[in-house]
Amino acid sequence: MTWRQRLLVQLEVWQSSRALWKEEMEEYKEARKSARKGGREPEHPGPPASGFSLMPWLLMGLGALSNLFQGETPNPWIGGLGLLAFNSLYIYVSFRSFDKQKRHETSTRVALLVMFLLTTGLAAGYGHNWLLFFPLLGLATGATLRGPWLGRVGLGLAAFAGVVSAFHDASNATTIAYGTFLSTMVTAAILSLSEAVRELRAAREELARRAVEQERLRFSRDLHDLLGHTMSVIVVKSEAARRLAPRDLDAALAQITDIESVGRQALTEIREAVTGYREGSLGTELDRARSVLDAAGVEPVLKRSGVPLAPQTEVLLGWVVREAVTNVVRHAGATRCEITVHGTDEQVRLTVADNGTAEPSAQLPSDVGGTGLKGLTERLAAAGGSLRAGRSPRGGFTVTAELPVEPGGVLDPVALTAPRAS
């Protein structure tokens, strides 16, 4: 890429940055108008994050330019070339100082050093208005050197400016030294604060974006768990009602009644899922599992032993039962399903094993199959537990969930439902 192409690219970057800042200012003005009617005062977007904010200070060099045109400067060609070189270096350093990576590059530091040497030569050679180049050098230094060494550099530069100024005008040396130090430190402080505000604003936007993504994940995961199971139950019971209707109308009506009950319960759970406060019971899920397996022609075998479980633990295990039984009914092609729950003082284990021959899920990422089981693996992991799913050596498919029994029966609430955006 040639220097001309690089210049054009840089100009496009500056223009887009300026346009973005103007857009933010327009939004800020509109927000202020709305806030006057009763609302929180919006956050000011601050100055544009580009070297344009440092350009007005070049007007300090008008005095030296005036001396050149009025013939008050010896060797005007040297002074003119020096003025042009200084302004070019100032613009170069100023725009690079707003890019963190370019600010620390060697070329930027070399340009700043050349500015120092050029300022020293012009100020020492001409004095008077040319001494104001030291505060301009301080602006460029403060914009570029932001760190623990800035204070020492600022003091050293101010002292040097005062010494050079004293050779031409001792009464003005203190003013030049003070102006140089002030421009160095204030510029660094303002630009550092502005950069920190921009980074905090970007971090806040990123956190908000992630919160939205997590809420979408929670909602999609909950809908999958709810609707996937509910639709499977309704399909199975509808098929059972269709088979029973010709020969046993009462039994068919009982299945239809169950379908109505499942539908009503699903509506309630979907409303709770939307608010993010859904709770469940392991006992209820086991009863549902028995009913669904019976309707699907799968023999249910339920075994439960051990200590009583905390409500939070039952919620998680209830989800495992629901997802595992749904997979058995939809995919396994099994004739028998055994559900075992055994709890001790330290750990509770849930096992759902079938004797099917088909894959329990259409997809098997790693050793855990399906989107539902993957989501449950994340939930149990958040609560300090684990979930394993895979082929059993004796045939069929087995899902095993383990959870620690926390003192007081309290688990991480994040495991019960995905984080909600606040």
GROMACS .gro file of C-alpha atoms in nm:
model
  422
    1MET     CA    1   0.000   0.000   0.000
    2THR     CA    2   0.147   0.336  -0.109
    3TRP     CA    3   0.158   0.643   0.113
    4ARG     CA    4  -0.123   0.798  -0.090
    5GLN     CA    5  -0.347   0.496  -0.036
    6ARG     CA    6  -0.265   0.494   0.336
    7LEU     CA    7  -0.353   0.862   0.354
    8LEU     CA    8  -0.687   0.803   0.182
    9VAL     CA    9  -0.767   0.516   0.417
   10GLN     CA   10  -0.679   0.728   0.718
   11LEU     CA   11  -0.900   1.010   0.590
   12GLU     CA   12  -1.191   0.768   0.556
   13VAL     CA   13  -1.135   0.651   0.914
   14TRP     CA   14  -1.132   1.011   1.037
   15GLN     CA   15  -1.448   1.095   0.844
   16SER     CA   16  -1.634   0.790   0.974
   17SER     CA   17  -1.523   0.867   1.329
   18ARG     CA   18  -1.640   1.225   1.294
   19ALA     CA   19  -1.972   1.116   1.144
   20LEU     CA   20  -2.026   0.869   1.427
   21TRP     CA   21  -1.958   1.140   1.684
   22LYS     CA   22  -2.204   1.374   1.514
   23GLU     CA   23  -2.465   1.100   1.519
   24GLU     CA   24  -2.406   1.041   1.890
   25MET     CA   25  -2.439   1.415   1.955
   26GLU     CA   26  -2.771   1.425   1.769
   27GLU     CA   27  -2.898   1.133   1.977
   28TYR     CA   28  -2.775   1.309   2.291
   29LYS     CA   29  -2.962   1.628   2.201
   30GLU     CA   30  -3.283   1.435   2.133
   31ALA     CA   31  -3.244   1.248   2.461
   32ARG     CA   32  -3.198   1.577   2.647
   33LYS     CA   33  -3.518   1.713   2.499
   34SER     CA   34  -3.702   1.403   2.613
   35ALA     CA   35  -3.542   1.423   2.959
   36ARG     CA   36  -3.678   1.774   3.013
   37LYS     CA   37  -4.029   1.629   3.015
   38GLY     CA   38  -3.936   1.404   3.303
   39GLY     CA   39  -3.657   1.152   3.276
   40ARG     CA   40  -3.295   1.079   3.355
   41GLU     CA   41  -3.033   1.312   3.211
   42PRO     CA   42  -2.852   1.128   2.927
   43GLU     CA   43  -2.477   1.070   2.926
   44HIS     CA   44  -2.277   1.316   2.718
   45PRO     CA   45  -2.084   1.136   2.440
   46GLY     CA   46  -1.778   1.356   2.500
   47PRO     CA   47  -1.534   1.490   2.240
   48PRO     CA   48  -1.470   1.294   1.921
   49ALA     CA   49  -1.209   1.023   1.961
   50SER     CA   50  -0.973   1.161   1.698
   51GLY     CA   51  -0.690   1.410   1.654
   52PHE     CA   52  -0.936   1.676   1.533
   53SER     CA   53  -0.993   1.773   1.896
   54LEU     CA   54  -0.627   1.885   1.919
   55MET     CA   55  -0.616   2.077   1.592
   56PRO     CA   56  -0.748   2.416   1.719
   57TRP     CA   57  -0.438   2.454   1.937
   58LEU     CA   58  -0.229   2.500   1.624
   59LEU     CA   59  -0.359   2.858   1.625
   60MET     CA   60  -0.092   2.924   1.889
   61GLY     CA   61   0.157   2.919   1.602
   62LEU     CA   62  -0.007   3.214   1.425
   63GLY     CA   63   0.228   3.452   1.603
   64ALA     CA   64   0.532   3.280   1.451
   65LEU     CA   65   0.361   3.279   1.109
   66SER     CA   66   0.294   3.653   1.146
   67ASN     CA   67   0.662   3.716   1.223
   68LEU     CA   68   0.756   3.535   0.902
   69PHE     CA   69   0.527   3.747   0.684
   70GLN     CA   70   0.630   4.073   0.853
   71GLY     CA   71   0.996   4.001   0.798
   72GLU     CA   72   1.078   3.992   1.169
   73THR     CA   73   1.237   3.647   1.147
   74PRO     CA   74   1.598   3.600   1.029
   75ASN     CA   75   1.639   3.337   0.759
   76PRO     CA   76   1.265   3.318   0.686
   77TRP     CA   77   1.302   3.015   0.460
   78ILE     CA   78   1.449   2.815   0.745
   79GLY     CA   79   1.177   2.941   0.979
   80GLY     CA   80   0.905   2.862   0.724
   81LEU     CA   81   1.031   2.509   0.665
   82GLY     CA   82   1.063   2.461   1.042
   83LEU     CA   83   0.705   2.582   1.097
   84LEU     CA   84   0.575   2.350   0.823
   85ALA     CA   85   0.770   2.055   0.962
   86PHE     CA   86   0.650   2.120   1.318
   87ASN     CA   87   0.283   2.146   1.215
   88SER     CA   88   0.310   1.827   1.008
   89LEU     CA   89   0.468   1.636   1.294
   90TYR     CA   90   0.210   1.774   1.538
   91ILE     CA   91  -0.077   1.655   1.318
   92TYR     CA   92   0.090   1.316   1.267
   93VAL     CA   93   0.148   1.258   1.637
   94SER     CA   94  -0.193   1.392   1.742
   95PHE     CA   95  -0.392   1.154   1.523
   96ARG     CA   96  -0.176   0.854   1.611
   97SER     CA   97  -0.213   0.926   1.982
   98PHE     CA   98  -0.584   0.833   1.966
   99ASP     CA   99  -0.501   0.479   1.852
  100LYS     CA  100  -0.366   0.277   2.145
  101GLN     CA  101  -0.157   0.050   1.925
  102LYS     CA  102  -0.011   0.326   1.707
  103ARG     CA  103   0.051   0.542   2.011
  104HIS     CA  104   0.310   0.292   2.138
  105GLU     CA  105   0.479   0.232   1.805
  106THR     CA  106   0.839   0.341   1.754
  107SER     CA  107   0.750   0.571   1.463
  108THR     CA  108   0.526   0.779   1.691
  109ARG     CA  109   0.796   0.811   1.955
  110VAL     CA  110   1.056   0.904   1.692
  111ALA     CA  111   0.822   1.172   1.552
  112LEU     CA  112   0.776   1.311   1.904
  113LEU     CA  113   1.155   1.320   1.954
  114VAL     CA  114   1.200   1.503   1.623
  115MET     CA  115   0.934   1.752   1.737
  116PHE     CA  116   1.134   1.809   2.055
  117LEU     CA  117   1.456   1.876   1.866
  118LEU     CA  118   1.279   2.100   1.613
  119THR     CA  119   1.100   2.297   1.888
  120THR     CA  120   1.429   2.343   2.073
  121GLY     CA  121   1.603   2.473   1.760
  122LEU     CA  122   1.324   2.713   1.659
  123ALA     CA  123   1.263   2.841   2.012
  124ALA     CA  124   1.634   2.886   2.086
  125GLY     CA  125   1.701   3.049   1.748
  126TYR     CA  126   1.407   3.289   1.726
  127GLY     CA  127   1.250   3.325   2.074
  128HIS     CA  128   0.939   3.541   2.128
  129ASN     CA  129   0.631   3.383   1.964
  130TRP     CA  130   0.833   3.075   1.869
  131LEU     CA  131   0.855   2.987   2.237
  132LEU     CA  132   0.485   2.896   2.228
  133PHE     CA  133   0.582   2.581   2.043
  134PHE     CA  134   0.681   2.434   2.380
  135PRO     CA  135   0.317   2.425   2.509
  136LEU     CA  136   0.219   2.271   2.173
  137LEU     CA  137   0.492   2.011   2.221
  138GLY     CA  138   0.348   1.952   2.570
  139LEU     CA  139   0.004   1.884   2.416
  140ALA     CA  140   0.152   1.625   2.179
  141THR     CA  141   0.357   1.471   2.460
  142GLY     CA  142   0.060   1.444   2.695
  143ALA     CA  143  -0.154   1.289   2.421
  144THR     CA  144   0.110   1.027   2.341
  145LEU     CA  145   0.284   0.945   2.670
  146ARG     CA  146   0.012   0.837   2.912
  147GLY     CA  147   0.158   0.632   3.192
  148PRO     CA  148   0.360   0.632   3.513
  149TRP     CA  149   0.649   0.823   3.352
  150LEU     CA  150   0.434   1.111   3.234
  151GLY     CA  151   0.484   1.321   3.548
  152ARG     CA  152   0.863   1.307   3.524
  153VAL     CA  153   0.858   1.375   3.151
  154GLY     CA  154   0.621   1.671   3.203
  155LEU     CA  155   0.838   1.823   3.474
  156GLY     CA  156   1.155   1.771   3.269
  157LEU     CA  157   1.001   1.923   2.957
  158ALA     CA  158   0.865   2.221   3.153
  159ALA     CA  159   1.204   2.285   3.314
  160PHE     CA  160   1.379   2.260   2.978
  161ALA     CA  161   1.127   2.501   2.819
  162GLY     CA  162   1.186   2.747   3.102
  163VAL     CA  163   1.565   2.732   3.059
  164VAL     CA  164   1.545   2.787   2.680
  165SER     CA  165   1.298   3.073   2.728
  166ALA     CA  166   1.523   3.239   2.984
  167PHE     CA  167   1.789   3.302   2.717
  168HIS     CA  168   1.549   3.530   2.525
  169ASP     CA  169   1.306   3.661   2.784
  170ALA     CA  170   1.370   3.577   3.150
  171SER     CA  171   1.044   3.741   3.261
  172ASN     CA  172   0.844   3.511   3.037
  173ALA     CA  173   1.034   3.190   3.120
  174THR     CA  174   0.806   3.094   3.412
  175THR     CA  175   0.494   3.140   3.201
  176ILE     CA  176   0.629   2.920   2.922
  177ALA     CA  177   0.743   2.653   3.169
  178TYR     CA  178   0.406   2.656   3.350
  179GLY     CA  179   0.211   2.649   3.022
  180THR     CA  180   0.419   2.356   2.895
  181PHE     CA  181   0.369   2.153   3.213
  182LEU     CA  182  -0.003   2.234   3.231
  183SER     CA  183  -0.068   2.146   2.867
  184THR     CA  184   0.118   1.816   2.907
  185MET     CA  185  -0.060   1.697   3.221
  186VAL     CA  186  -0.410   1.829   3.147
  187THR     CA  187  -0.411   1.684   2.795
  188ALA     CA  188  -0.302   1.344   2.924
  189ALA     CA  189  -0.563   1.350   3.202
  190ILE     CA  190  -0.852   1.452   2.976
  191LEU     CA  191  -0.770   1.208   2.700
  192SER     CA  192  -0.710   0.921   2.944
  193LEU     CA  193  -1.041   0.989   3.115
  194SER     CA  194  -1.221   1.014   2.781
  195GLU     CA  195  -1.068   0.685   2.668
  196ALA     CA  196  -1.168   0.516   2.994
  197VAL     CA  197  -1.526   0.640   2.954
  198ARG     CA  198  -1.541   0.504   2.600
  199GLU     CA  199  -1.407   0.167   2.713
  200LEU     CA  200  -1.656   0.152   3.000
  201ARG     CA  201  -1.939   0.241   2.763
  202ALA     CA  202  -1.829  -0.032   2.521
  203ALA     CA  203  -1.803  -0.281   2.809
  204ARG     CA  204  -2.153  -0.188   2.928
  205GLU     CA  205  -2.293  -0.239   2.578
  206GLU     CA  206  -2.118  -0.575   2.554
  207LEU     CA  207  -2.260  -0.683   2.891
  208ALA     CA  208  -2.607  -0.580   2.780
  209ARG     CA  209  -2.566  -0.773   2.456
  210ARG     CA  210  -2.453  -1.084   2.644
  211ALA     CA  211  -2.741  -1.052   2.887
  212VAL     CA  212  -2.983  -1.048   2.594
  213GLU     CA  213  -2.814  -1.353   2.443
  214GLN     CA  214  -2.832  -1.538   2.775
  215GLU     CA  215  -3.200  -1.453   2.810
  216ARG     CA  216  -3.267  -1.578   2.459
  217LEU     CA  217  -3.077  -1.897   2.540
  218ARG     CA  218  -3.277  -1.943   2.860
  219PHE     CA  219  -3.606  -1.893   2.682
  220SER     CA  220  -3.523  -2.119   2.388
  221ARG     CA  221  -3.390  -2.388   2.622
  222ASP     CA  222  -3.700  -2.373   2.842
  223LEU     CA  223  -3.934  -2.381   2.544
  224HIS     CA  224  -3.750  -2.683   2.410
  225ASP     CA  225  -3.783  -2.864   2.743
  226LEU     CA  226  -4.146  -2.767   2.786
  227LEU     CA  227  -4.290  -2.798   2.438
  228GLY     CA  228  -4.081  -3.094   2.333
  229HIS     CA  229  -4.203  -3.299   2.628
  230THR     CA  230  -4.561  -3.171   2.612
  231MET     CA  231  -4.601  -3.233   2.240
  232SER     CA  232  -4.463  -3.585   2.281
  233VAL     CA  233  -4.713  -3.656   2.559
  234ILE     CA  234  -5.003  -3.520   2.354
  235VAL     CA  235  -4.903  -3.723   2.047
  236VAL     CA  236  -4.861  -4.044   2.246
  237LYS     CA  237  -5.190  -4.003   2.431
  238SER     CA  238  -5.372  -3.907   2.110
  239GLU     CA  239  -5.247  -4.225   1.945
  240ALA     CA  240  -5.357  -4.427   2.247
  241ALA     CA  241  -5.703  -4.263   2.239
  242ARG     CA  242  -5.735  -4.341   1.867
  243ARG     CA  243  -5.646  -4.709   1.928
  244LEU     CA  244  -5.882  -4.743   2.225
  245ALA     CA  245  -6.182  -4.558   2.079
  246PRO     CA  246  -6.325  -4.847   1.868
  247ARG     CA  247  -6.323  -5.100   2.153
  248ASP     CA  248  -6.312  -4.905   2.484
  249LEU     CA  249  -6.468  -4.560   2.470
  250ASP     CA  250  -6.425  -4.493   2.842
  251ALA     CA  251  -6.051  -4.561   2.825
  252ALA     CA  252  -6.023  -4.337   2.520
  253LEU     CA  253  -6.208  -4.059   2.701
  254ALA     CA  254  -5.966  -4.098   2.992
  255GLN     CA  255  -5.674  -4.045   2.753
  256ILE     CA  256  -5.845  -3.739   2.605
  257THR     CA  257  -5.898  -3.603   2.957
  258ASP     CA  258  -5.527  -3.650   3.020
  259ILE     CA  259  -5.450  -3.460   2.699
  260GLU     CA  260  -5.663  -3.168   2.821
  261SER     CA  261  -5.485  -3.175   3.158
  262VAL     CA  262  -5.142  -3.184   2.996
  263GLY     CA  263  -5.236  -2.891   2.771
  264ARG     CA  264  -5.357  -2.680   3.061
  265GLN     CA  265  -5.046  -2.761   3.263
  266ALA     CA  266  -4.826  -2.672   2.963
  267LEU     CA  267  -4.993  -2.331   2.936
  268THR     CA  268  -4.922  -2.265   3.303
  269GLU     CA  269  -4.558  -2.372   3.270
  270ILE     CA  270  -4.503  -2.159   2.960
  271ARG     CA  271  -4.631  -1.854   3.148
  272GLU     CA  272  -4.392  -1.934   3.432
  273ALA     CA  273  -4.108  -1.986   3.185
  274VAL     CA  274  -4.166  -1.639   3.042
  275THR     CA  275  -4.133  -1.482   3.387
  276GLY     CA  276  -3.831  -1.700   3.469
  277TYR     CA  277  -3.969  -1.837   3.796
  278ARG     CA  278  -4.070  -2.188   3.701
  279GLU     CA  279  -4.043  -2.457   3.970
  280GLY     CA  280  -4.128  -2.825   3.958
  281SER     CA  281  -4.149  -3.140   4.163
  282LEU     CA  282  -3.964  -3.464   4.105
  283GLY     CA  283  -4.264  -3.660   4.230
  284THR     CA  284  -4.491  -3.487   3.976
  285GLU     CA  285  -4.249  -3.558   3.692
  286LEU     CA  286  -4.222  -3.924   3.795
  287ASP     CA  287  -4.602  -3.956   3.790
  288ARG     CA  288  -4.612  -3.795   3.446
  289ALA     CA  289  -4.334  -4.023   3.324
  290ARG     CA  290  -4.529  -4.329   3.438
  291SER     CA  291  -4.843  -4.207   3.256
  292VAL     CA  292  -4.656  -4.122   2.935
  293LEU     CA  293  -4.465  -4.451   2.927
  294ASP     CA  294  -4.784  -4.649   2.987
  295ALA     CA  295  -4.959  -4.467   2.703
  296ALA     CA  296  -4.663  -4.533   2.473
  297GLY     CA  297  -4.664  -4.905   2.548
  298VAL     CA  298  -4.339  -4.889   2.748
  299GLU     CA  299  -4.330  -5.067   3.082
  300PRO     CA  300  -4.230  -4.813   3.354
  301VAL     CA  301  -4.024  -4.927   3.653
  302LEU     CA  302  -3.980  -4.656   3.918
  303LYS     CA  303  -3.754  -4.692   4.221
  304ARG     CA  304  -3.692  -4.415   4.472
  305SER     CA  305  -3.494  -4.437   4.795
  306GLY     CA  306  -3.278  -4.231   5.024
  307VAL     CA  307  -3.311  -3.903   5.210
  308PRO     CA  308  -3.566  -3.633   5.117
  309LEU     CA  309  -3.438  -3.386   4.863
  310ALA     CA  310  -3.435  -3.007   4.865
  311PRO     CA  311  -3.684  -2.835   4.630
  312GLN     CA  312  -3.403  -2.699   4.414
  313THR     CA  313  -3.258  -3.047   4.368
  314GLU     CA  314  -3.600  -3.184   4.274
  315VAL     CA  315  -3.640  -2.913   4.011
  316LEU     CA  316  -3.319  -3.017   3.834
  317LEU     CA  317  -3.385  -3.389   3.857
  318GLY     CA  318  -3.740  -3.331   3.737
  319TRP     CA  319  -3.599  -3.173   3.420
  320VAL     CA  320  -3.372  -3.473   3.369
  321VAL     CA  321  -3.665  -3.715   3.404
  322ARG     CA  322  -3.874  -3.511   3.163
  323GLU     CA  323  -3.606  -3.490   2.893
  324ALA     CA  324  -3.491  -3.852   2.928
  325VAL     CA  325  -3.845  -3.994   2.916
  326THR     CA  326  -3.926  -3.774   2.615
  327ASN     CA  327  -3.626  -3.922   2.433
  328VAL     CA  328  -3.733  -4.276   2.528
  329VAL     CA  329  -4.084  -4.223   2.393
  330ARG     CA  330  -3.978  -4.045   2.074
  331HIS     CA  331  -3.656  -4.220   1.974
  332ALA     CA  332  -3.562  -4.528   2.173
  333GLY     CA  333  -3.811  -4.788   2.048
  334ALA     CA  334  -3.798  -4.947   2.395
  335THR     CA  335  -4.040  -5.179   2.572
  336ARG     CA  336  -3.910  -5.114   2.923
  337CYS     CA  337  -3.779  -4.804   3.102
  338GLU     CA  338  -3.635  -4.806   3.453
  339ILE     CA  339  -3.608  -4.482   3.654
  340THR     CA  340  -3.406  -4.498   3.975
  341VAL     CA  341  -3.354  -4.219   4.229
  342HIS     CA  342  -3.118  -4.280   4.518
  343GLY     CA  343  -3.007  -4.012   4.762
  344THR     CA  344  -2.748  -4.010   5.040
  345ASP     CA  345  -2.635  -3.740   5.279
  346GLU     CA  346  -2.373  -3.625   5.027
  347GLN     CA  347  -2.507  -3.704   4.680
  348VAL     CA  348  -2.822  -3.793   4.489
  349ARG     CA  349  -2.817  -4.001   4.171
  350LEU     CA  350  -3.089  -4.034   3.909
  351THR     CA  351  -3.071  -4.302   3.639
  352VAL     CA  352  -3.305  -4.343   3.343
  353ALA     CA  353  -3.229  -4.663   3.148
  354ASP     CA  354  -3.420  -4.822   2.862
  355ASN     CA  355  -3.381  -5.138   2.654
  356GLY     CA  356  -3.433  -4.970   2.320
  357THR     CA  357  -3.237  -5.026   2.001
  358ALA     CA  358  -3.271  -4.688   1.825
  359GLU     CA  359  -3.062  -4.379   1.884
  360PRO     CA  360  -3.214  -4.168   2.164
  361SER     CA  361  -3.153  -3.849   1.970
  362ALA     CA  362  -3.104  -3.751   1.612
  363GLN     CA  363  -2.780  -3.578   1.700
  364LEU     CA  364  -2.501  -3.684   1.933
  365PRO     CA  365  -2.253  -3.403   2.003
  366SER     CA  366  -1.968  -3.569   2.197
  367ASP     CA  367  -2.104  -3.817   2.453
  368VAL     CA  368  -2.424  -3.631   2.531
  369GLY     CA  369  -2.707  -3.646   2.283
  370GLY     CA  370  -2.945  -3.377   2.175
  371THR     CA  371  -3.004  -3.012   2.252
  372GLY     CA  372  -3.210  -3.093   2.563
  373LEU     CA  373  -2.947  -3.313   2.726
  374LYS     CA  374  -2.678  -3.059   2.639
  375GLY     CA  375  -2.876  -2.785   2.815
  376LEU     CA  376  -2.930  -3.011   3.117
  377THR     CA  377  -2.557  -3.084   3.130
  378GLU     CA  378  -2.492  -2.709   3.161
  379ARG     CA  379  -2.758  -2.671   3.433
  380LEU     CA  380  -2.624  -2.956   3.643
  381ALA     CA  381  -2.266  -2.837   3.599
  382ALA     CA  382  -2.370  -2.493   3.731
  383ALA     CA  383  -2.504  -2.668   4.043
  384GLY     CA  384  -2.186  -2.870   4.093
  385GLY     CA  385  -2.329  -3.187   3.942
  386SER     CA  386  -2.285  -3.386   3.623
  387LEU     CA  387  -2.484  -3.559   3.352
  388ARG     CA  388  -2.375  -3.861   3.149
  389ALA     CA  389  -2.563  -4.014   2.860
  390GLY     CA  390  -2.472  -4.299   2.630
  391ARG     CA  391  -2.513  -4.657   2.525
  392SER     CA  392  -2.538  -4.917   2.801
  393PRO     CA  393  -2.320  -5.230   2.781
  394ARG     CA  394  -2.636  -5.437   2.831
  395GLY     CA  395  -2.812  -5.259   2.547
  396GLY     CA  396  -3.036  -4.957   2.541
  397PHE     CA  397  -2.953  -4.604   2.645
  398THR     CA  398  -2.880  -4.473   2.995
  399VAL     CA  399  -2.892  -4.120   3.133
  400THR     CA  400  -2.727  -4.065   3.472
  401ALA     CA  401  -2.747  -3.742   3.668
  402GLU     CA  402  -2.559  -3.673   3.990
  403LEU     CA  403  -2.597  -3.376   4.222
  404PRO     CA  404  -2.434  -3.289   4.552
  405VAL     CA  405  -2.662  -3.246   4.850
  406GLU     CA  406  -2.572  -2.901   4.980
  407PRO     CA  407  -2.613  -2.809   5.348
  408GLY     CA  408  -2.955  -2.660   5.388
  409GLY     CA  409  -3.058  -2.788   5.047
  410VAL     CA  410  -2.950  -2.472   4.859
  411LEU     CA  411  -2.819  -2.497   4.504
  412ASP     CA  412  -2.701  -2.237   4.261
  413PRO     CA  413  -3.017  -2.068   4.131
  414VAL     CA  414  -2.854  -2.018   3.793
  415ALA     CA  415  -2.888  -2.393   3.738
  416LEU     CA  416  -3.262  -2.381   3.789
  417THR     CA  417  -3.312  -2.141   3.501
  418ALA     CA  418  -3.072  -1.956   3.282
  419PRO     CA  419  -2.967  -1.600   3.386
  420ARG     CA  420  -3.220  -1.330   3.316
  421ALA     CA  421  -3.135  -0.991   3.177
  422SER     CA  422  -3.178  -0.722   3.438
   0.00000   0.00000   0.00000
